[in-house]
XYZ file of C-alpha atoms in Angstrom:
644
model
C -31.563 3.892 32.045
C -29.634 3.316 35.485
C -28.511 1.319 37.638
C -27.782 1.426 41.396
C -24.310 0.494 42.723
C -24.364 -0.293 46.343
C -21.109 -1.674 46.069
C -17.724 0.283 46.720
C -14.738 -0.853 44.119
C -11.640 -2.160 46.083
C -8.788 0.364 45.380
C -6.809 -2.909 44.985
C -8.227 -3.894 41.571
C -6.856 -0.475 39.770
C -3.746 0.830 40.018
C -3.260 3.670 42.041
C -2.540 6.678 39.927
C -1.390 10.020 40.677
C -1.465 11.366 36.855
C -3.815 14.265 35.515
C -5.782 13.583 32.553
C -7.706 10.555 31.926
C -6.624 6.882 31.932
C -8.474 5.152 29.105
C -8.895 1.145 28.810
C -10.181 -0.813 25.769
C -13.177 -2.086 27.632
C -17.286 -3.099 25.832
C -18.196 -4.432 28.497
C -21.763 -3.971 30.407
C -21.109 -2.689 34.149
C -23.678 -4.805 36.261
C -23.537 -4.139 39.939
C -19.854 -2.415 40.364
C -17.517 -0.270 38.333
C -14.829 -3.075 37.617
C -11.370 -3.551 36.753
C -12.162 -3.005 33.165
C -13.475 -0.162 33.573
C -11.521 3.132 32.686
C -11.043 6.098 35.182
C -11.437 9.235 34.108
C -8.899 10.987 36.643
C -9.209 14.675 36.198
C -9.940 17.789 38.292
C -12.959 18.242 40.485
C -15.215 21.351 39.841
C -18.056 20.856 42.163
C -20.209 17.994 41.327
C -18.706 17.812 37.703
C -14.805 15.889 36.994
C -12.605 18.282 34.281
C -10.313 15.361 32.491
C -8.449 14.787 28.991
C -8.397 11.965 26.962
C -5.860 10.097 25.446
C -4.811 9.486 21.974
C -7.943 7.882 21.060
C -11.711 8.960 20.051
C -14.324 7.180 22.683
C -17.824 6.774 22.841
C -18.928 6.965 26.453
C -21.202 4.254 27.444
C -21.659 4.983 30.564
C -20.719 7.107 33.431
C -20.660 6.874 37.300
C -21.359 9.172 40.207
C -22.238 8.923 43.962
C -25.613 10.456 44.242
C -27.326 11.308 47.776
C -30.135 14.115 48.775
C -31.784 15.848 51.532
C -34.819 16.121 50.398
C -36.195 13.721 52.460
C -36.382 12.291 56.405
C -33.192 11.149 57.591
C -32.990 7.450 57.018
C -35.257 7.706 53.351
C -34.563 7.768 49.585
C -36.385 9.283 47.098
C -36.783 9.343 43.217
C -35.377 12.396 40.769
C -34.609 13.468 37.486
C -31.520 14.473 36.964
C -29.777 16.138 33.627
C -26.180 14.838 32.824
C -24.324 17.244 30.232
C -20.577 17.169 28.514
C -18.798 20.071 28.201
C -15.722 21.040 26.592
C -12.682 21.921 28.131
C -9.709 23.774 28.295
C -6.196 23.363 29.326
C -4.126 25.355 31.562
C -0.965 26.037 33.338
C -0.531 27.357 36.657
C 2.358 29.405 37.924
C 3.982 26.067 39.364
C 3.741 24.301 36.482
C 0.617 22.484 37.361
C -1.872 21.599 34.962
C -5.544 22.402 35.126
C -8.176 21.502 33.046
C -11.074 23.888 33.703
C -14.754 23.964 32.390
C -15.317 26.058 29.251
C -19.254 26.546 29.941
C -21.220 27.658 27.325
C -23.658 24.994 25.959
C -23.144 21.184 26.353
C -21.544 19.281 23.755
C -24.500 16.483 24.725
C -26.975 16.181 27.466
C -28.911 13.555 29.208
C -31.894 13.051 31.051
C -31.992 10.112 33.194
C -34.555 9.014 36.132
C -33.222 7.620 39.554
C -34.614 5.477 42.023
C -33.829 5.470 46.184
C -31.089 7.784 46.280
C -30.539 7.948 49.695
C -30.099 10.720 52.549
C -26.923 12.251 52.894
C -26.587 10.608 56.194
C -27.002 6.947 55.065
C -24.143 4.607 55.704
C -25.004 3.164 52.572
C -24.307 6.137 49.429
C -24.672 4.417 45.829
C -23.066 5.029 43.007
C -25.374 5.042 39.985
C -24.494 4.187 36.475
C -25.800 6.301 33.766
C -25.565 5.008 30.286
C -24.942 7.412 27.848
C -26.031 7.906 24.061
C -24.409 10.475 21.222
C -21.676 11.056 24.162
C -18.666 11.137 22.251
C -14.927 11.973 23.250
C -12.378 13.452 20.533
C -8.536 12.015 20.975
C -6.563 14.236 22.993
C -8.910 16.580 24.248
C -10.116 18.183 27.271
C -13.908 17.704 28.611
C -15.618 18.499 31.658
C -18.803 15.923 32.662
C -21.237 15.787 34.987
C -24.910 16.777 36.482
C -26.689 20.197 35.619
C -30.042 19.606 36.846
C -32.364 18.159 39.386
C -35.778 17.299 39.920
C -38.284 16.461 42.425
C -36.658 17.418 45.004
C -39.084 19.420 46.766
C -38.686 23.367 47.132
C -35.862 23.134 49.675
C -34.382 19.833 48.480
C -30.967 19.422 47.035
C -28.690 17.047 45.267
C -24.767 15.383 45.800
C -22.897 14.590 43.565
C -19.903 13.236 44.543
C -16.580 11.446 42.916
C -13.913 9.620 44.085
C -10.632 10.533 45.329
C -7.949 9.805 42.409
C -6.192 6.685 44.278
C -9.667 5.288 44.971
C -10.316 5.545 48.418
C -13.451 4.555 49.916
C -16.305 6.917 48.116
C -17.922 7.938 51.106
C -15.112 10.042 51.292
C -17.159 12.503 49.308
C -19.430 13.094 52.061
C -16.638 13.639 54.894
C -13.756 16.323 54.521
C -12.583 15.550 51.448
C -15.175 18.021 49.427
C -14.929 15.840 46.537
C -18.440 16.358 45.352
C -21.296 19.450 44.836
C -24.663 20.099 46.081
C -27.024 21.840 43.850
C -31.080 21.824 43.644
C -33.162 22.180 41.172
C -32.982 25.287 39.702
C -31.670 25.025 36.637
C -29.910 27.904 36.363
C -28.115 26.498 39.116
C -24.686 25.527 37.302
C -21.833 27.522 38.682
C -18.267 25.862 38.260
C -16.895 25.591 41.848
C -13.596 26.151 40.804
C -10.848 23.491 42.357
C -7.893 22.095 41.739
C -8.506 19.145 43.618
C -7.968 15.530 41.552
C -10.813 13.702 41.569
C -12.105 10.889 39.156
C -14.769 8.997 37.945
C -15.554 5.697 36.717
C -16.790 5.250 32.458
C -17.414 2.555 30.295
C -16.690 3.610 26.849
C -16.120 1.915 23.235
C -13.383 3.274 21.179
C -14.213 4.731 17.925
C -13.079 3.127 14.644
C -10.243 5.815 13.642
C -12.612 8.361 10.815
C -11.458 10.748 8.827
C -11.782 13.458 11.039
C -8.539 11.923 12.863
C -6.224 11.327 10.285
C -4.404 13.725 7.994
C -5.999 15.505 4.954
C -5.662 13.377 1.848
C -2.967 14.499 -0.198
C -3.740 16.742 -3.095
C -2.583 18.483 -6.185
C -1.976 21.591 -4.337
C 0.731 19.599 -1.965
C 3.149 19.920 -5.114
C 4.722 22.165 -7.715
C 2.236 22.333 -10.499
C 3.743 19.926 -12.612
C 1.259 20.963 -15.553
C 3.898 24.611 -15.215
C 6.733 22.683 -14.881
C 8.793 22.157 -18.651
C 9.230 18.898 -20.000
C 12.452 20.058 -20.833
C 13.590 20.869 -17.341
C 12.468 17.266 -15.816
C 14.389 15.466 -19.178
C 17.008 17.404 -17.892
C 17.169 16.598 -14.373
C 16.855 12.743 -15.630
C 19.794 12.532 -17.484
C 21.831 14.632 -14.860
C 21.208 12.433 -12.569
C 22.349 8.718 -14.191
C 24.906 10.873 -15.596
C 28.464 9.886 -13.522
C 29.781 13.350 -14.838
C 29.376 14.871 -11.920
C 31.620 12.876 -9.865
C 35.100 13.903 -9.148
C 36.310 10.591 -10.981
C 33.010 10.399 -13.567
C 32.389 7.374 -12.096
C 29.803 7.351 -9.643
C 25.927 9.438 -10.508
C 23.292 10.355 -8.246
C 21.226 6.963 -9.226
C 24.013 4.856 -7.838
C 22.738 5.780 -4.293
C 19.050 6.601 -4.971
C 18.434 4.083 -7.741
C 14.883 3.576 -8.579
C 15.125 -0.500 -8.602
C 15.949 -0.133 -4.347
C 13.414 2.296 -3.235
C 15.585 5.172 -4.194
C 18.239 3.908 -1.722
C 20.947 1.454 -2.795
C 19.640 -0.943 -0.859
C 22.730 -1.174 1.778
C 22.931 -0.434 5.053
C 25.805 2.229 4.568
C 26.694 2.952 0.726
C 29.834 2.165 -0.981
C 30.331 5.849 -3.154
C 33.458 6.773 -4.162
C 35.703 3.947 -5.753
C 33.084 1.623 -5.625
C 31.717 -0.221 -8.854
C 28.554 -2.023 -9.763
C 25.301 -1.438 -7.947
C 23.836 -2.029 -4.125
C 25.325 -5.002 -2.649
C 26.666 -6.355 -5.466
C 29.042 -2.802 -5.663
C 32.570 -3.686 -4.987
C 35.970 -1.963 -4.616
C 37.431 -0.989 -7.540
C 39.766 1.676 -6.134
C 40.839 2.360 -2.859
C 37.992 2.701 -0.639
C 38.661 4.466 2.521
C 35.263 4.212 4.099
C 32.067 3.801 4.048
C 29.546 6.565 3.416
C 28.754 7.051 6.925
C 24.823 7.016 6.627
C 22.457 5.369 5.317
C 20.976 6.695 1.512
C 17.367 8.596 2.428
C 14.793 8.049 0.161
C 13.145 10.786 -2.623
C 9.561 9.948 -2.516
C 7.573 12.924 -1.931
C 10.309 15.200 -1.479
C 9.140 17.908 -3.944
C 5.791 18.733 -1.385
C 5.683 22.026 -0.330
C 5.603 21.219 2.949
C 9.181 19.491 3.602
C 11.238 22.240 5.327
C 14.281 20.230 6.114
C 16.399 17.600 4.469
C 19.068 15.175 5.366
C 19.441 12.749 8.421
C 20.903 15.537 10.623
C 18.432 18.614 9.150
C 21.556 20.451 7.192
C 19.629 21.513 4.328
C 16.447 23.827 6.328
C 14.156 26.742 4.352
C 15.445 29.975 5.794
C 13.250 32.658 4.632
C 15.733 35.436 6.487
C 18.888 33.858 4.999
C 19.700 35.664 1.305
C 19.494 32.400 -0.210
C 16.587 31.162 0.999
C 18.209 28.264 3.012
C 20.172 27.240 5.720
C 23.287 24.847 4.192
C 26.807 23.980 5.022
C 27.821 26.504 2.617
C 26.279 29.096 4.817
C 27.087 32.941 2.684
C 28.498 30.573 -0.438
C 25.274 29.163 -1.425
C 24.594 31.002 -4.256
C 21.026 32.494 -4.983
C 18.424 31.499 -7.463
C 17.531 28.171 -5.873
C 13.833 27.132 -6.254
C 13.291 24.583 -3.759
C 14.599 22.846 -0.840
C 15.244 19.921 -3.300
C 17.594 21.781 -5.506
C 19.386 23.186 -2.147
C 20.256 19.687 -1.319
C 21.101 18.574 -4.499
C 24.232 21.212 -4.594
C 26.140 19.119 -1.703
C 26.495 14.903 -2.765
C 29.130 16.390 -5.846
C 31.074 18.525 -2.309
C 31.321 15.056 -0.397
C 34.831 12.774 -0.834
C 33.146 9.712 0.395
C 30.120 10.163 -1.803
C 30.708 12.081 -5.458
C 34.289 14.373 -5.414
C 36.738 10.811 -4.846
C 39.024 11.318 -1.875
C 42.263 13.367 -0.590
C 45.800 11.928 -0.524
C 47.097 13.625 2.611
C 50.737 12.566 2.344
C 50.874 13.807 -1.679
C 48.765 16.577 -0.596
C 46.304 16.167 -3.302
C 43.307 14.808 -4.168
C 42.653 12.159 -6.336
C 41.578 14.634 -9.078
C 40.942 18.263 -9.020
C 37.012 18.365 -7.539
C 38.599 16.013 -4.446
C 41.582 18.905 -4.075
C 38.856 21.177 -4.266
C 36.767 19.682 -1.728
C 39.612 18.525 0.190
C 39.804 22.267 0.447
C 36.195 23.031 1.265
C 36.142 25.357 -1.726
C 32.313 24.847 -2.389
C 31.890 27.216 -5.183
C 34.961 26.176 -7.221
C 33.864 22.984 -7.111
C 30.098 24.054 -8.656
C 32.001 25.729 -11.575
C 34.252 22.808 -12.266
C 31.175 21.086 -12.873
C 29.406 23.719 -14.531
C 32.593 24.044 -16.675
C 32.253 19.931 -17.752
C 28.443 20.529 -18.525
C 29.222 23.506 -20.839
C 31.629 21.246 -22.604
C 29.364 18.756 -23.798
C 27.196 19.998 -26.789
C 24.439 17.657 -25.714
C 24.039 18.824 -22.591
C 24.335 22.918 -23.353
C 20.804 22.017 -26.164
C 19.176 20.490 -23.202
C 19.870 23.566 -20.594
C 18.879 25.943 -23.482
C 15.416 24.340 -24.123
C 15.071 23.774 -20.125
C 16.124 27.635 -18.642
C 15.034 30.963 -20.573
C 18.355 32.642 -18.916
C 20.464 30.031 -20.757
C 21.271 31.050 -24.328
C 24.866 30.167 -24.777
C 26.889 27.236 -22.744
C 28.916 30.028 -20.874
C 25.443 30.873 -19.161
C 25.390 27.325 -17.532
C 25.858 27.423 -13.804
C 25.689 24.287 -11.484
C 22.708 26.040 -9.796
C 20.695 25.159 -13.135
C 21.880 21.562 -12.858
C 20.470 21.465 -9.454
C 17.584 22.905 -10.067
C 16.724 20.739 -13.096
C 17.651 17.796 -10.689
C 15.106 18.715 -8.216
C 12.903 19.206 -10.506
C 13.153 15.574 -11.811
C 13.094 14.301 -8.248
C 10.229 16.218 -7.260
C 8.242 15.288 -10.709
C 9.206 11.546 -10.956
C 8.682 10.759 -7.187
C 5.539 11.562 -5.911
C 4.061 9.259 -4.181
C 0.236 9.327 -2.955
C -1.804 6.755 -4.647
C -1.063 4.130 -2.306
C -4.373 2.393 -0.734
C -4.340 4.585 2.688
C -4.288 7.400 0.235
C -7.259 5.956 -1.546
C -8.687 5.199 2.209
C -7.994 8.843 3.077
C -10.340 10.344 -0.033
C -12.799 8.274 1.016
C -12.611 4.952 0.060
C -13.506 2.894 2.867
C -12.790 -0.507 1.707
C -9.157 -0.030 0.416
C -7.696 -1.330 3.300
C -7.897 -5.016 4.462
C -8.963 -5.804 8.333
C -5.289 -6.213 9.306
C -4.123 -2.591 7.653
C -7.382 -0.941 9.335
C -6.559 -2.049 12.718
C -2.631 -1.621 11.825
C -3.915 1.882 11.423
C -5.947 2.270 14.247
C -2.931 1.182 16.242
C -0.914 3.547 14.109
C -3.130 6.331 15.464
C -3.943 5.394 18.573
C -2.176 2.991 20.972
C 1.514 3.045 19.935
C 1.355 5.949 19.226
C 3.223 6.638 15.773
C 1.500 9.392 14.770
C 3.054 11.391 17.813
C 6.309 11.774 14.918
C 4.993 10.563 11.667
C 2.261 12.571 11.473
C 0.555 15.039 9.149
C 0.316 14.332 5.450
C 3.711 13.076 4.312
C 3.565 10.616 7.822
C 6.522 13.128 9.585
C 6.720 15.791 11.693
C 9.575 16.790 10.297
C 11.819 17.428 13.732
C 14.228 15.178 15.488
C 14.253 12.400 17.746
C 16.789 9.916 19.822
C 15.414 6.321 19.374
C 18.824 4.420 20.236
C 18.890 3.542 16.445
C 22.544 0.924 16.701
C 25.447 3.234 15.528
C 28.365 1.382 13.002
C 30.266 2.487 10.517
C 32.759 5.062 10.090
C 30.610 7.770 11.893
C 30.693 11.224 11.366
C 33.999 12.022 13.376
C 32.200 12.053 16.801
C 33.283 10.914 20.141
C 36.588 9.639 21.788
C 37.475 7.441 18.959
C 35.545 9.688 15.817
C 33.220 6.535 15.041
C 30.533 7.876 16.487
C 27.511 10.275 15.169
C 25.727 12.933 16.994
C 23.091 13.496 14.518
C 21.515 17.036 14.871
C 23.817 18.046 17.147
C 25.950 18.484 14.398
C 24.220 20.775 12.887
C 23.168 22.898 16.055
C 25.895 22.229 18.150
C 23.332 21.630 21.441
C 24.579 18.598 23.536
C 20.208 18.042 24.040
C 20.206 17.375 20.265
C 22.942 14.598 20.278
C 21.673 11.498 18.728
C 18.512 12.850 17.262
C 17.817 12.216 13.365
C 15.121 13.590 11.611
C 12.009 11.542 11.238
C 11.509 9.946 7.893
C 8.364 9.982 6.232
C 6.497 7.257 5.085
C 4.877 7.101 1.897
C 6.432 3.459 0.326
C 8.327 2.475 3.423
C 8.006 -0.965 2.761
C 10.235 -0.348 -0.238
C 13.088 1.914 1.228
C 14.484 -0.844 3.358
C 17.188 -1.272 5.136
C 16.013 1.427 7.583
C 17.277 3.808 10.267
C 19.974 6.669 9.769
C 22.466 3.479 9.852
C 20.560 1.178 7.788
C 20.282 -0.667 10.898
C 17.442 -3.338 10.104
C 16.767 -5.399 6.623
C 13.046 -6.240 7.820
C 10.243 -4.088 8.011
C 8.826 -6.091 11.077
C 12.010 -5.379 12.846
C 12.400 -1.739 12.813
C 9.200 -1.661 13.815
C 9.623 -4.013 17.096
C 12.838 -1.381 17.638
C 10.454 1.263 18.008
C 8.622 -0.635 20.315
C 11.390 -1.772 22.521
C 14.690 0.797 21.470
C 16.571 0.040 24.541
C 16.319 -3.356 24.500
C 16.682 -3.175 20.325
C 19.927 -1.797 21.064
C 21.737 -3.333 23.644
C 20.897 -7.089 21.626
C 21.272 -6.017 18.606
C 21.819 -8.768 15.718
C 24.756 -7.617 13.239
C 23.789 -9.681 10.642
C 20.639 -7.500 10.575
C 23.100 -4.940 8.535
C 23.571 -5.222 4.976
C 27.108 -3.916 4.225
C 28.921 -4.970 1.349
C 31.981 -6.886 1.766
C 34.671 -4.468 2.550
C 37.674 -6.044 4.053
C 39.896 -3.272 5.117
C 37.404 -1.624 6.584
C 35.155 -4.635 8.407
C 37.494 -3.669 11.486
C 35.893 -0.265 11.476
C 32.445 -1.428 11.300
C 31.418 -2.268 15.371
C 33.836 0.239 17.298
C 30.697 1.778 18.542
C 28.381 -1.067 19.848
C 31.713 -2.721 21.048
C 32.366 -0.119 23.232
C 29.918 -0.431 26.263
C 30.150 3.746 27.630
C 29.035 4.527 23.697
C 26.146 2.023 23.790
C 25.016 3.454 27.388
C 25.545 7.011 26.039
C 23.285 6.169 23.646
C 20.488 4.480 25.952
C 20.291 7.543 28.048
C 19.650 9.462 25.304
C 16.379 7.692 24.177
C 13.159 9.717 23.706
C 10.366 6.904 22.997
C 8.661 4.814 25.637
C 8.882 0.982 25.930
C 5.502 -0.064 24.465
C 4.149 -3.945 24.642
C 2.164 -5.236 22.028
C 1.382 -8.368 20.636
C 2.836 -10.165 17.857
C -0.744 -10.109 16.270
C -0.747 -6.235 16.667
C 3.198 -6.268 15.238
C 1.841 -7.634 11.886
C -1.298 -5.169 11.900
C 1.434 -2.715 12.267
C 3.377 -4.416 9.231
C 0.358 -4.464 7.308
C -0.559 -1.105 7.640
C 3.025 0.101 6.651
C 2.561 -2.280 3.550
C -0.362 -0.089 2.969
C 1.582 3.230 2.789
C 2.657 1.720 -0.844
C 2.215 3.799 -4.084
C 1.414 0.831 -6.989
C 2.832 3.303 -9.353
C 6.250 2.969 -7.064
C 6.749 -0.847 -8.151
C 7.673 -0.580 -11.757
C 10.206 2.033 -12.477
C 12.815 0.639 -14.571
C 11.274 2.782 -17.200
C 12.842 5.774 -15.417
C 16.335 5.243 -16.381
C 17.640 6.116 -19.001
C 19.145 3.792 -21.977
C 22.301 6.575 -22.383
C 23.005 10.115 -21.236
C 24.598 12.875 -22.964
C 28.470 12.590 -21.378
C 28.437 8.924 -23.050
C 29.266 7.154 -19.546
C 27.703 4.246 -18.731
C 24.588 3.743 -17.107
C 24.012 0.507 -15.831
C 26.835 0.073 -13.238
């Protein structure tokens, strides 16, 4: 049940550490005669003979715990036995008015208690204190959380007899320290109602063995249910068919020659499967597209994927967050069209789908600034930034097309004639297809998640377990649809045309952008995950074409940046532009602007853990996501093509 450690741990084997909260190692290991290097310190606040401390972002079972014990109960010089009770408590967490942080006993009953024997714990006097090792049983630690441990209760100790209880200082000094000025310890006897916090905000820590938890279900998200998404059952047939053949339909395009599909086709992911997209003037598909009329850039970020976009819960769309639920705005959103968007939109997804037909580079064809006109009326229009003339232009082509005016009829009870056709419907019906043909949550963590334990493979349930514990992942891509849904500067490499930022207008600022705050430049929202593996090439730029290496950027995004390897970009051959491409990582002050601006830590793992990682990710994959060809649509009702 014990043991006796008459040995003192050398402060040179541990790293002095100055940090509140606990400092948790991987460590199954058996102590034997001295807390060890392995051994984790829990470094947390002293309250009396107990240590306050917080875990990290992993679940532990405690295995074993160590104090310095010593008594009075005897003759100078003697030891004696005792029973002593060892309890957990929770926790909680709070701040002072300096800032500080202190994690103070809740009280109330233990979360688990102990009752343990000891042998020759010696007078307070000795020259010789021991620490004792108490291993523990049904002591369990939650991720993240505060906890208070230590001794409630002694025994045999005589009437007058008391107890010490003493911890180390938190850089490890020698632990008779406890029994000098330091006060890092209690005394108590053995009444048990003897368990007043002595309130401190001294550091203090203690030494644990522990074995880390397999990740359960407990820590990870709630499985994804029906009730994430629009009842589909409510939703008309008529209104998805709808949304389909809008958008493979190239009739909303300025020049009717570019659809929604040709940048969120199902057969890449619902990407294109380029780095940056070729949209306007571009023909043919993905890499193979290819100018076919003037090109003057690139669209300047890479296509987002659809999957899962039609939850409930997804507040905010685009790389920069432009597209936001408003509930206090009249329209329900927060858009580029601020006071123009018109009412009557149903979901965030029908919000966003009113602004790729308002973009030159991507849908409305481009501006001849010399001529002073666009290449056809919707790229005057938008030349213009006349939103809403350039949703009735569209709404104006729709109504012409007798096709299209049955379909809106049998989709919308407020459409009875084509003149009652407005492009809100078309986005609406869009959204609705998007939201209805893209959910995604029958991939094998999704299984694993409602309960099937064995739908993961070793590598993806320690690729989780690092996912949710030591690197961290989960700190952004977390709840159920794997984000958080906010904004974050990971020095993802910057090329392209940009977004009009900086000295030279190549560069992007992300969110700032959108909230004009300098602290926001950089950031881009964080994706979610559901069918990663198929949504490649990733990062707002498309920077990387393999999985394994946007992860290893993540890892190490300083170093990911400054060395990064162009060919990792997939950019169809454009050769009046290729000039364009690097201004940004050729320029060394835009590079360094951008490394300064980096959020994530630097964290080493090993290549093993890498393709646990990978594996995991892999497991994020909806089956159901792997054949879609069956999705588009042999023709559409404007008679344009559909396969280019």
């Amino acid at each position: 049940m014990f043991r006796s450690l008459s040995r003192l741990l050398p402060f040179s084997l541990l790293a002095l550490c100055s940090l509140r909260g606990a400092i948790l190692l991987d460590n199954t290991q058996v102590m034997e005669d001295r807390p060890d290097e392995e051994s984790f310190q829990a470094i947390g606040q002293s309250w009396g003979r107990f240590v306050a401390f917080k875990t990290t972002q992993k679940p532990y079972a405690l295995d074993s715990v160590s104090f310095v014990l010593a008594q009075d109960a005897s003759r100078r010089g003697r030891a004696v036995d005792a029973t002593v009770s060892l309890a957990l408590f929770g926790a909680s967490v709070k701040v002072d008015r300096r800032g500080n942080e202190i994690i103070q006993p809740s009280g109330g009953q233990p979360l688990a208690i102990q009752v343990f024997q000891v042998q020759d714990v010696p007078h307070v006097d000795s020259e010789n204190p021991h620490y004792y090792s108490f291993e523990l049983k049904g002591f369990e630690v939650e991720a993240d959380t505060a906890y208070a441990i230590g001794l409630i209760q002694a025994s045999d100790l005589g009437e007058e007899g008391g107890l010490l209880v003493g911890t180390c200082d938190p850089d490890l000094r020698r632990a008779d320290g406890v029994f000098g000025d330091s006060g890092y310890g209690g005394w108590f006897s053995g009444d048990p109602d003897d368990l007043e916090w002595s309130p401190s905000s001294r550091h203090s820590a203690v030494f644990m063995e522990g074995t880390p938890l397999p990740v359960s279900i407990v820590s990870l998200p709630p499985a994804i249910t029906d009730e994430d998404f629009p009842d589909f059952a409510e939703l008309p047939h008529a209104k998805v068919e709808l949304g389909r053949m809008l958008f493979f339909d190239k009739i909303l395009s300025g020049n009717q020659n570019i659809a929604c599909a040709t940048c969120h086709h199902p057969s890449t992911g619902t990407g294109d499967g380029t780095s940056l997209p070729i949209g306007e003037g571009g023909r043919s598909l993905g890499l193979s597209r290819f100018e076919q009329d003037p090109i003057l850039e690139r669209v300047p970020r890479n296509s987002p994927a659809l999957f899962n976009l039609g939850a409930k819960d997804i507040k905010v769309l685009f790389h920069d967050g432009r597209v936001a639920i408003n509930p206090e705005h009249e329209s329900g959103f927060d858009t580029p069209a601020r006071d123009a968007l018109p009412k009557g939109l149903d979901h965030i997804l029908a919000a966003q789908a009113m602004f790729p037909v308002t973009s030159p580079a991507e849908m409305a064809g481009q501006y001849d600034g010399i001529l002073d006109q666009g290449e056809n009326p919707i790229a005057t229009l938008a030349a213009a930034g006349d939103l809403p003339a350039i949703w009735a232009t569209l709404a104006d082509r729709l109504q012409a097309i007798p096709a299209y005016v049955d379909l809106f009829k049998a989709a919308f009870e407020d459409v009875l004639t084509a003149e009652d056709i407005t492009f809100v419907h078309a986005a609406k019906a869009i959204a609705a297809f998007e939201a209805f043909q893209w959910r995604a949550d029958q991939s094998p963590f999704d299984q694993f998640l409602r309960g099937d334990l064995d739908a993961l493979s070793a590598a993806q349930q320690r690729g989780l377990e690092l996912f949710y514990g030591e690197a961290d992942c989960a700190s952004c891509h977390s709840g159920k649809l794997l984000t958080d849904q906010r904004f974050h500067a990971i020095g993802m490499p910057q090329f392209g045309p940009g977004k009009g930022d900086g000295s030279a207008g190549y560069e992007d600022f992300g969110r700032e952008q959108v909230t004009g705050l300098a602290r926001d430049r950089y950031r881009f929202r964080t994706p979610a995950l559901r069918n990663v593996a198929l949504t490649g090439p990733w990062g707002h730029t498309g920077a990387y074409r393999r999985l394994e290496d946007v992860v290893l950027h993540h890892l190490q995004p300083e170093s990911g940046l400054r060395s990064y390897d162009r060919e990792q970009a997939l950019l169809p051959s454009l050769v009046s532009l290729e000039n364009d491409d690097w201004v940004c990582l050729d320029d060394p002050q835009v590079v360094e602007a951008m490394t300064d601006r980096i959020e994530i830590m630097p964290l080493e793992l090993s290549p093993a853990q890498v393709n646990d990682l990978v594996s995991f990710l892999h497991a994020l994959t909806d089956p159901s996501s792997l054949n879609t060809l069956s999705q588009i649509p042999a023709r559409v009702p404007s008679g344009l093509p559909v396969g280019d």
